[in-house]
Amino acid sequence: MNPPDALMTVTERPPGVMVRGEGSWLWDEAGRRYLDFVQGWAVNALGHAPPEIQNALAAQSGLLLTPSPAFHNRPQIELARALTAQCSLDRAFFTSTGAEANEGAIKLARKWGQRQRGGAFEIVTTHGGFHGRTLATMAATGKPGWDAIFPPAMPGFRKVPFGDVGAVAKAIGDETAAVLVEPIQGEGGVVVPAEGYLRDLRDLTARRGVLLMLDEVQTGMGRTGPLFAHQADGIEPDVMTLGKGIGGGVPLAALLAKEAVCCFEPGDQGGTYAGNPLMAAVGLAVLERLLDPAFVAARLQVAVRLAAGLDRISRTHGCLGIRGRGFLLALRLATPASGDVVRACFERGGLVNAPRPDLIRLMPALTVTASEVDQMLELLSDALAEVLPGSRTRG
């Protein structure tokens, strides 16, 4: 199939055009079915085309698409209340993407620094961290080489090793307004910090009088276990950003903050589609499903099954183990062959992701079934056996 020559080239894509999805499955124009453990990069929390989202879109689209951000709308108010009720944060601002939410967090930190820390504007971030593709969020991101793509890079970001609280302490100075980290680095390779990292960061930032901002765009909305990943550590951030799973496949993200940090004035922040009722109605439907106790119990059980299966595969094929939590997991390869493994899975009708040359990332829908997990594990094992000859006899 010829590539779509009217599209700008921004990423490599396999041949074929996807036309339909249902739950954990995608179909292309040729009618071929794929078991999807990428789900839009952890976006489709409830899988493809879930009835909850279909119903919410149909009902709200017949009432009001957007009155403009100059007016209140009921779904936006209800979603803000529902989210803040589930965490320690007090107010929400809605955007369309996680990058916009992080951009808003950066602006909020700088405005807060002007008012509370004598003009402080710097934000400490981490090597390997990922916060988006706007100019500011790229500058905040710790991906190697990104500071040279669109020079000059926006100043005001100081990067330290992920998981190193001592390095954060050394980086905080008079001009520091905030520390921004992911609870688990997603694009950086599903890197889980040592036990106590977030708690120590919370203690440090509180003592030094700077904000702790958590980027939960990928880890939030039940992806790693609890509704928000930081809740497993029992801490309260000053600012949190959400995206991906919050909309279950529609463009929705959020910036949440404690009351004392909410210093935006009229005109400081906005967006044409910010908090529009169509997307907010979907967010409410997704959140309602994610909070259902029976759904939570089933999800956690299947996540344990997936992790156990990946661990078996790792030992069978001589891999280096797995890392991650919940439904954000990665298999570490002993060689830089992840691209070949992704292609071998694709040829077998399975979709997985390779964020690093030696890493396979799996981000299934939170609705994935035990049977679908078993199918993916078998498919992945076969792909590894093809790419890594003799691997079944290892370990």
Coordinates of C-alpha atoms in Angstrom, one line a residue:
M1 CA 0.0 0.0 0.0
N2 CA 1.3 3.4 -0.9
P3 CA 1.9 5.8 2.0
P4 CA -0.6 8.6 2.5
D5 CA 1.4 11.3 0.7
A6 CA -0.8 14.2 2.0
L7 CA 0.4 13.6 5.6
M8 CA 3.5 15.1 7.1
T9 CA 6.0 12.5 8.2
V10 CA 6.3 12.6 12.0
T11 CA 6.6 8.9 12.8
E12 CA 7.2 5.5 11.2
R13 CA 4.0 3.5 10.8
P14 CA 3.4 0.0 9.6
P15 CA 1.5 -0.6 6.4
G16 CA -2.3 -0.8 6.5
V17 CA -5.0 1.6 7.7
M18 CA -6.9 1.0 10.9
V19 CA -10.7 1.3 10.5
R20 CA -12.4 -0.3 13.5
G21 CA -11.8 -1.2 17.1
E22 CA -13.7 -3.1 19.8
G23 CA -12.3 -3.7 23.2
S24 CA -8.7 -5.1 22.9
W25 CA -9.0 -5.5 19.2
L26 CA -8.2 -3.4 16.1
W27 CA -9.1 -4.1 12.4
D28 CA -7.5 -2.7 9.3
E29 CA -9.0 -2.0 5.9
A30 CA -8.1 -5.5 4.7
G31 CA -10.1 -7.0 7.5
R32 CA -7.1 -8.3 9.5
R33 CA -7.5 -8.3 13.3
Y34 CA -4.9 -7.2 15.8
L35 CA -4.7 -7.8 19.6
D36 CA -3.8 -4.3 20.8
F37 CA -1.6 -3.9 23.8
V38 CA -0.6 -0.4 22.9
Q39 CA -4.1 1.2 23.0
G40 CA -3.0 4.6 21.6
W41 CA 0.0 4.7 24.0
A42 CA -2.1 4.0 27.2
V43 CA -4.9 6.2 26.0
N44 CA -7.9 3.8 25.6
A45 CA -8.5 3.0 29.3
L46 CA -11.7 1.1 28.5
G47 CA -10.5 -0.3 25.2
H48 CA -11.7 0.6 21.7
A49 CA -15.2 2.0 21.2
P50 CA -16.5 1.2 24.7
P51 CA -20.3 1.6 25.1
E52 CA -19.8 4.1 28.0
I53 CA -18.0 6.5 25.6
Q54 CA -20.4 5.9 22.8
N55 CA -23.4 6.7 25.0
A56 CA -21.8 9.8 26.6
L57 CA -20.9 11.2 23.2
A58 CA -24.3 10.5 21.7
A59 CA -26.2 12.0 24.7
Q60 CA -24.0 15.1 25.1
S61 CA -23.7 15.8 21.3
G62 CA -27.4 16.2 21.2
L63 CA -27.3 18.8 23.9
L64 CA -24.2 21.0 23.7
L65 CA -20.8 20.7 22.1
T66 CA -19.2 23.8 23.5
P67 CA -20.5 27.2 24.7
S68 CA -16.9 28.5 24.6
P69 CA -14.7 28.7 27.7
A70 CA -16.3 32.0 28.5
F71 CA -19.2 30.2 30.1
H72 CA -19.7 27.4 32.6
N73 CA -21.0 24.1 31.5
R74 CA -22.4 21.3 33.7
P75 CA -20.2 18.3 32.6
Q76 CA -17.0 20.4 33.2
I77 CA -18.1 21.4 36.7
E78 CA -19.1 17.8 37.6
L79 CA -15.9 16.3 36.2
A80 CA -13.8 18.8 38.2
R81 CA -15.7 17.9 41.4
A82 CA -15.4 14.2 40.7
L83 CA -11.7 14.3 40.2
T84 CA -10.8 16.5 43.1
A85 CA -13.0 14.3 45.3
Q86 CA -10.6 11.4 44.5
C87 CA -7.4 13.2 45.5
S88 CA -5.9 15.9 47.7
L89 CA -6.1 18.6 45.1
D90 CA -8.7 21.3 45.1
R91 CA -9.2 22.8 41.6
A92 CA -9.0 21.6 38.0
F93 CA -8.3 23.2 34.6
F94 CA -9.1 21.0 31.5
T95 CA -7.1 20.8 28.3
S96 CA -7.1 18.6 25.2
T97 CA -3.7 17.0 25.7
G98 CA -1.3 16.0 28.4
A99 CA 1.4 18.3 26.9
E100 CA -1.0 21.2 27.3
A101 CA -1.7 20.2 30.9
N102 CA 2.0 20.1 31.6
E103 CA 2.5 23.5 29.8
G104 CA -0.2 24.8 32.2
A105 CA 1.6 23.3 35.2
I106 CA 4.9 25.1 34.1
K107 CA 3.0 28.4 33.8
L108 CA 1.4 27.9 37.1
A109 CA 4.7 27.1 38.8
R110 CA 6.3 30.2 37.4
K111 CA 3.4 32.5 38.4
W112 CA 3.5 31.0 41.9
G113 CA 7.2 31.5 42.0
Q114 CA 6.7 35.2 41.1
R115 CA 4.3 35.6 44.0
Q116 CA 5.7 33.3 46.6
R117 CA 9.5 32.9 46.0
G118 CA 10.7 36.3 44.9
G119 CA 10.5 35.6 41.1
A120 CA 11.7 32.0 41.2
F121 CA 11.1 30.3 37.8
E122 CA 13.3 27.3 37.5
I123 CA 11.8 23.8 37.5
V124 CA 13.8 20.7 38.4
T125 CA 13.1 17.7 36.1
T126 CA 14.8 14.4 35.4
H127 CA 16.9 12.7 32.8
G128 CA 14.7 10.3 30.9
G129 CA 11.5 12.1 31.9
F130 CA 8.9 12.9 29.2
H131 CA 6.4 15.8 29.5
G132 CA 5.3 16.5 25.9
R133 CA 6.1 18.0 22.6
T134 CA 5.5 21.7 22.9
L135 CA 8.6 23.9 23.1
A136 CA 8.3 24.3 26.9
T137 CA 7.5 20.6 27.6
M138 CA 10.3 19.5 25.3
A139 CA 12.7 21.7 27.3
A140 CA 11.4 20.1 30.5
T141 CA 11.8 16.6 29.0
G142 CA 15.0 14.7 29.7
K143 CA 15.1 12.8 26.4
P144 CA 18.7 12.8 25.0
G145 CA 19.1 15.2 22.1
W146 CA 15.8 17.0 22.4
D147 CA 17.4 20.2 23.5
A148 CA 19.1 20.5 20.0
I149 CA 16.0 19.8 17.8
F150 CA 14.4 23.3 17.8
P151 CA 17.0 25.7 19.2
P152 CA 17.2 27.8 21.2
A153 CA 15.7 25.7 23.9
M154 CA 13.5 27.4 26.5
P155 CA 15.6 28.1 29.6
G156 CA 14.5 27.4 33.2
F157 CA 14.8 23.7 33.6
R158 CA 17.5 21.9 35.6
K159 CA 17.7 18.1 35.0
V160 CA 18.9 15.5 37.5
P161 CA 19.0 11.7 37.5
F162 CA 15.6 10.0 38.1
G163 CA 15.2 8.4 41.5
D164 CA 18.0 10.5 43.1
V165 CA 16.6 12.7 45.8
G166 CA 20.0 13.9 46.8
A167 CA 20.6 15.3 43.3
V168 CA 17.2 17.1 43.5
A169 CA 18.3 18.6 46.8
K170 CA 21.5 19.9 45.3
A171 CA 19.6 21.3 42.3
I172 CA 17.1 23.4 44.3
G173 CA 18.2 27.0 44.7
D174 CA 16.9 30.4 45.2
E175 CA 15.4 30.5 41.7
T176 CA 13.7 27.1 42.0
A177 CA 9.9 27.2 41.9
A178 CA 9.0 23.5 41.5
V179 CA 10.1 19.9 41.0
L180 CA 8.3 18.0 38.2
V181 CA 8.6 14.2 37.9
E182 CA 6.6 11.2 36.7
P183 CA 5.9 8.6 39.4
I184 CA 7.1 6.0 36.9
Q185 CA 8.9 7.1 33.7
G186 CA 6.8 5.8 30.8
E187 CA 8.4 6.9 27.6
G188 CA 11.8 6.7 29.4
G189 CA 11.4 2.9 29.6
V190 CA 8.9 2.1 32.4
V191 CA 11.4 3.0 35.0
V192 CA 10.2 2.5 38.6
P193 CA 12.0 4.4 41.2
A194 CA 13.2 2.9 44.5
E195 CA 10.7 2.6 47.3
G196 CA 10.3 5.9 49.2
Y197 CA 11.4 8.1 46.3
L198 CA 8.1 10.1 46.1
R199 CA 7.8 10.3 49.8
D200 CA 11.3 11.7 50.1
L201 CA 10.6 14.2 47.4
R202 CA 7.5 15.3 49.2
D203 CA 9.4 15.8 52.4
L204 CA 12.3 17.6 50.6
T205 CA 10.1 20.0 48.6
A206 CA 8.0 20.8 51.6
R207 CA 11.1 21.7 53.7
R208 CA 12.6 23.8 50.9
G209 CA 9.4 25.6 50.1
V210 CA 9.0 24.6 46.5
L211 CA 6.2 22.8 44.7
L212 CA 6.0 19.1 44.0
M213 CA 4.3 18.6 40.6
L214 CA 3.5 15.1 39.4
D215 CA 3.1 14.2 35.7
E216 CA 0.5 11.4 35.8
V217 CA -0.4 11.7 32.2
Q218 CA 0.6 8.1 31.6
T219 CA 0.5 6.6 35.1
G220 CA -2.9 8.0 36.2
M221 CA -6.5 6.8 35.8
G222 CA -5.8 3.4 37.2
R223 CA -3.0 2.5 34.8
T224 CA -0.6 1.4 37.5
G225 CA -3.0 0.2 40.1
P226 CA -4.6 3.0 42.2
L227 CA -6.5 5.7 40.4
F228 CA -3.4 7.9 40.7
A229 CA 0.0 6.3 41.0
H230 CA 1.2 8.6 43.8
Q231 CA -1.6 7.3 46.0
A232 CA 0.4 4.1 46.4
D233 CA 3.0 6.1 48.2
G234 CA 0.5 7.9 50.5
I235 CA 1.6 11.4 49.5
E236 CA -0.1 14.6 48.4
P237 CA 1.4 16.6 45.5
D238 CA 0.9 20.3 45.1
V239 CA 0.1 19.9 41.4
M240 CA -0.8 16.9 39.2
T241 CA -1.4 16.6 35.5
L242 CA -3.6 13.9 33.8
G243 CA -4.1 12.9 30.2
K244 CA -4.4 9.8 28.0
G245 CA -6.7 7.5 30.1
I246 CA -8.8 10.3 31.5
G247 CA -10.6 10.6 28.1
G248 CA -10.5 7.0 27.2
G249 CA -9.6 7.9 23.6
V250 CA -11.0 11.4 23.2
P251 CA -8.8 14.5 23.6
L252 CA -9.1 15.3 27.3
A253 CA -6.5 16.2 29.9
A254 CA -6.4 18.0 33.2
L255 CA -4.2 20.2 35.4
L256 CA -5.1 19.9 39.1
A257 CA -3.7 21.9 42.0
K258 CA -4.1 22.8 45.6
E259 CA -6.0 25.9 46.4
A260 CA -2.9 27.7 47.7
V261 CA -1.2 27.2 44.4
C262 CA -4.0 28.3 42.1
C263 CA -2.8 31.8 41.3
F264 CA -3.9 32.2 37.7
E265 CA -5.7 35.4 36.9
P266 CA -8.2 36.0 34.1
G267 CA -6.3 35.9 30.9
D268 CA -3.3 33.9 32.2
Q269 CA -4.6 30.5 31.0
G270 CA -7.2 29.3 28.5
G271 CA -7.9 27.3 25.4
T272 CA -10.6 27.1 22.8
Y273 CA -11.7 23.6 23.7
A274 CA -10.7 23.8 27.4
G275 CA -13.3 21.9 29.4
N276 CA -15.8 21.6 26.6
P277 CA -18.9 19.6 27.7
L278 CA -18.6 17.0 25.0
M279 CA -15.2 15.8 26.2
A280 CA -16.0 16.4 29.9
A281 CA -19.1 14.1 29.6
V282 CA -16.8 11.4 28.3
G283 CA -14.4 12.0 31.2
L284 CA -17.2 11.5 33.7
A285 CA -18.3 8.2 32.0
V286 CA -14.7 6.9 32.1
L287 CA -14.2 7.9 35.7
E288 CA -17.4 6.3 36.8
R289 CA -16.3 3.0 35.2
L290 CA -12.8 3.2 36.7
L291 CA -14.2 3.7 40.2
D292 CA -16.6 0.7 40.1
P293 CA -15.4 -1.6 42.8
A294 CA -16.1 -4.8 40.8
F295 CA -14.2 -3.4 37.9
V296 CA -11.2 -2.4 40.1
A297 CA -11.0 -5.9 41.6
A298 CA -11.1 -7.6 38.2
R299 CA -8.6 -5.2 36.7
L300 CA -6.1 -5.8 39.5
Q301 CA -6.4 -9.6 39.1
V302 CA -5.8 -9.6 35.4
A303 CA -2.8 -7.3 35.9
V304 CA -1.2 -9.8 38.2
R305 CA -1.8 -12.5 35.6
L306 CA 0.0 -10.4 32.9
A307 CA 3.0 -9.6 35.1
A308 CA 3.4 -13.3 36.1
G309 CA 3.2 -14.4 32.4
L310 CA 5.8 -11.8 31.4
D311 CA 8.1 -13.0 34.1
R312 CA 7.8 -16.6 32.8
I313 CA 8.5 -15.4 29.3
S314 CA 11.5 -13.4 30.5
R315 CA 13.0 -16.6 32.1
T316 CA 12.2 -18.8 29.1
H317 CA 13.8 -16.5 26.6
G318 CA 16.8 -15.3 28.5
C319 CA 15.5 -11.8 29.0
L320 CA 16.6 -9.5 31.8
G321 CA 13.3 -9.4 33.7
I322 CA 10.3 -7.1 33.8
R323 CA 9.5 -3.7 35.3
G324 CA 6.5 -1.6 35.9
R325 CA 3.2 -1.8 37.7
G326 CA -0.4 -2.6 36.9
F327 CA -1.0 -2.3 33.2
L328 CA 2.2 -0.4 32.5
L329 CA 4.8 -3.1 32.1
A330 CA 8.0 -3.6 30.1
L331 CA 10.0 -6.7 29.2
R332 CA 13.8 -6.1 29.2
L333 CA 15.6 -7.8 26.4
A334 CA 19.3 -8.9 26.6
T335 CA 20.0 -7.5 23.1
P336 CA 18.8 -4.3 21.2
A337 CA 16.2 -6.3 19.3
S338 CA 12.9 -4.6 20.4
G339 CA 12.1 -3.3 16.9
D340 CA 12.4 -6.8 15.4
V341 CA 10.2 -8.1 18.2
V342 CA 7.5 -5.5 17.5
R343 CA 7.5 -6.4 13.8
A344 CA 7.3 -10.1 14.6
C345 CA 4.4 -9.5 16.9
F346 CA 2.7 -7.3 14.2
E347 CA 3.0 -10.1 11.7
R348 CA 1.3 -12.4 14.1
G349 CA -1.5 -10.0 14.8
G350 CA -0.3 -8.4 18.0
L351 CA 0.5 -4.8 18.8
V352 CA 3.2 -4.0 21.4
N353 CA 5.5 -1.0 21.7
A354 CA 9.3 -0.5 21.8
P355 CA 10.2 2.7 23.6
R356 CA 13.9 1.7 23.8
P357 CA 16.0 -0.7 21.6
D358 CA 16.1 -3.3 24.4
L359 CA 12.6 -2.8 25.8
I360 CA 9.1 -4.1 24.9
R361 CA 6.3 -2.1 26.6
L362 CA 2.8 -3.3 27.1
M363 CA -0.1 -1.0 27.8
P364 CA -3.4 -2.9 27.3
A365 CA -6.8 -1.6 28.0
L366 CA -7.8 -1.8 31.6
T367 CA -10.7 -3.9 30.3
V368 CA -8.4 -6.6 28.9
T369 CA -9.5 -10.2 29.7
A370 CA -7.5 -13.0 31.1
S371 CA -8.0 -14.9 27.8
E372 CA -6.7 -11.9 25.8
V373 CA -3.7 -11.7 28.2
D374 CA -2.9 -15.4 27.5
Q375 CA -3.2 -14.9 23.8
M376 CA -0.8 -12.0 23.9
L377 CA 1.7 -13.9 26.0
E378 CA 1.7 -16.8 23.6
L379 CA 2.1 -14.5 20.6
L380 CA 4.9 -12.5 22.3
S381 CA 6.7 -15.7 23.2
D382 CA 6.5 -17.0 19.6
A383 CA 7.9 -13.6 18.4
L384 CA 10.8 -13.8 20.8
A385 CA 11.6 -17.3 19.7
E386 CA 11.8 -16.1 16.1
V387 CA 13.9 -13.0 16.8
L388 CA 16.1 -14.6 19.5
P389 CA 17.0 -18.1 18.1
G390 CA 17.5 -20.7 20.7
S391 CA 16.0 -18.5 23.4
R392 CA 13.5 -21.2 24.5
T393 CA 16.4 -23.3 25.8
R394 CA 17.8 -20.5 28.0
G395 CA 17.3 -19.8 31.6

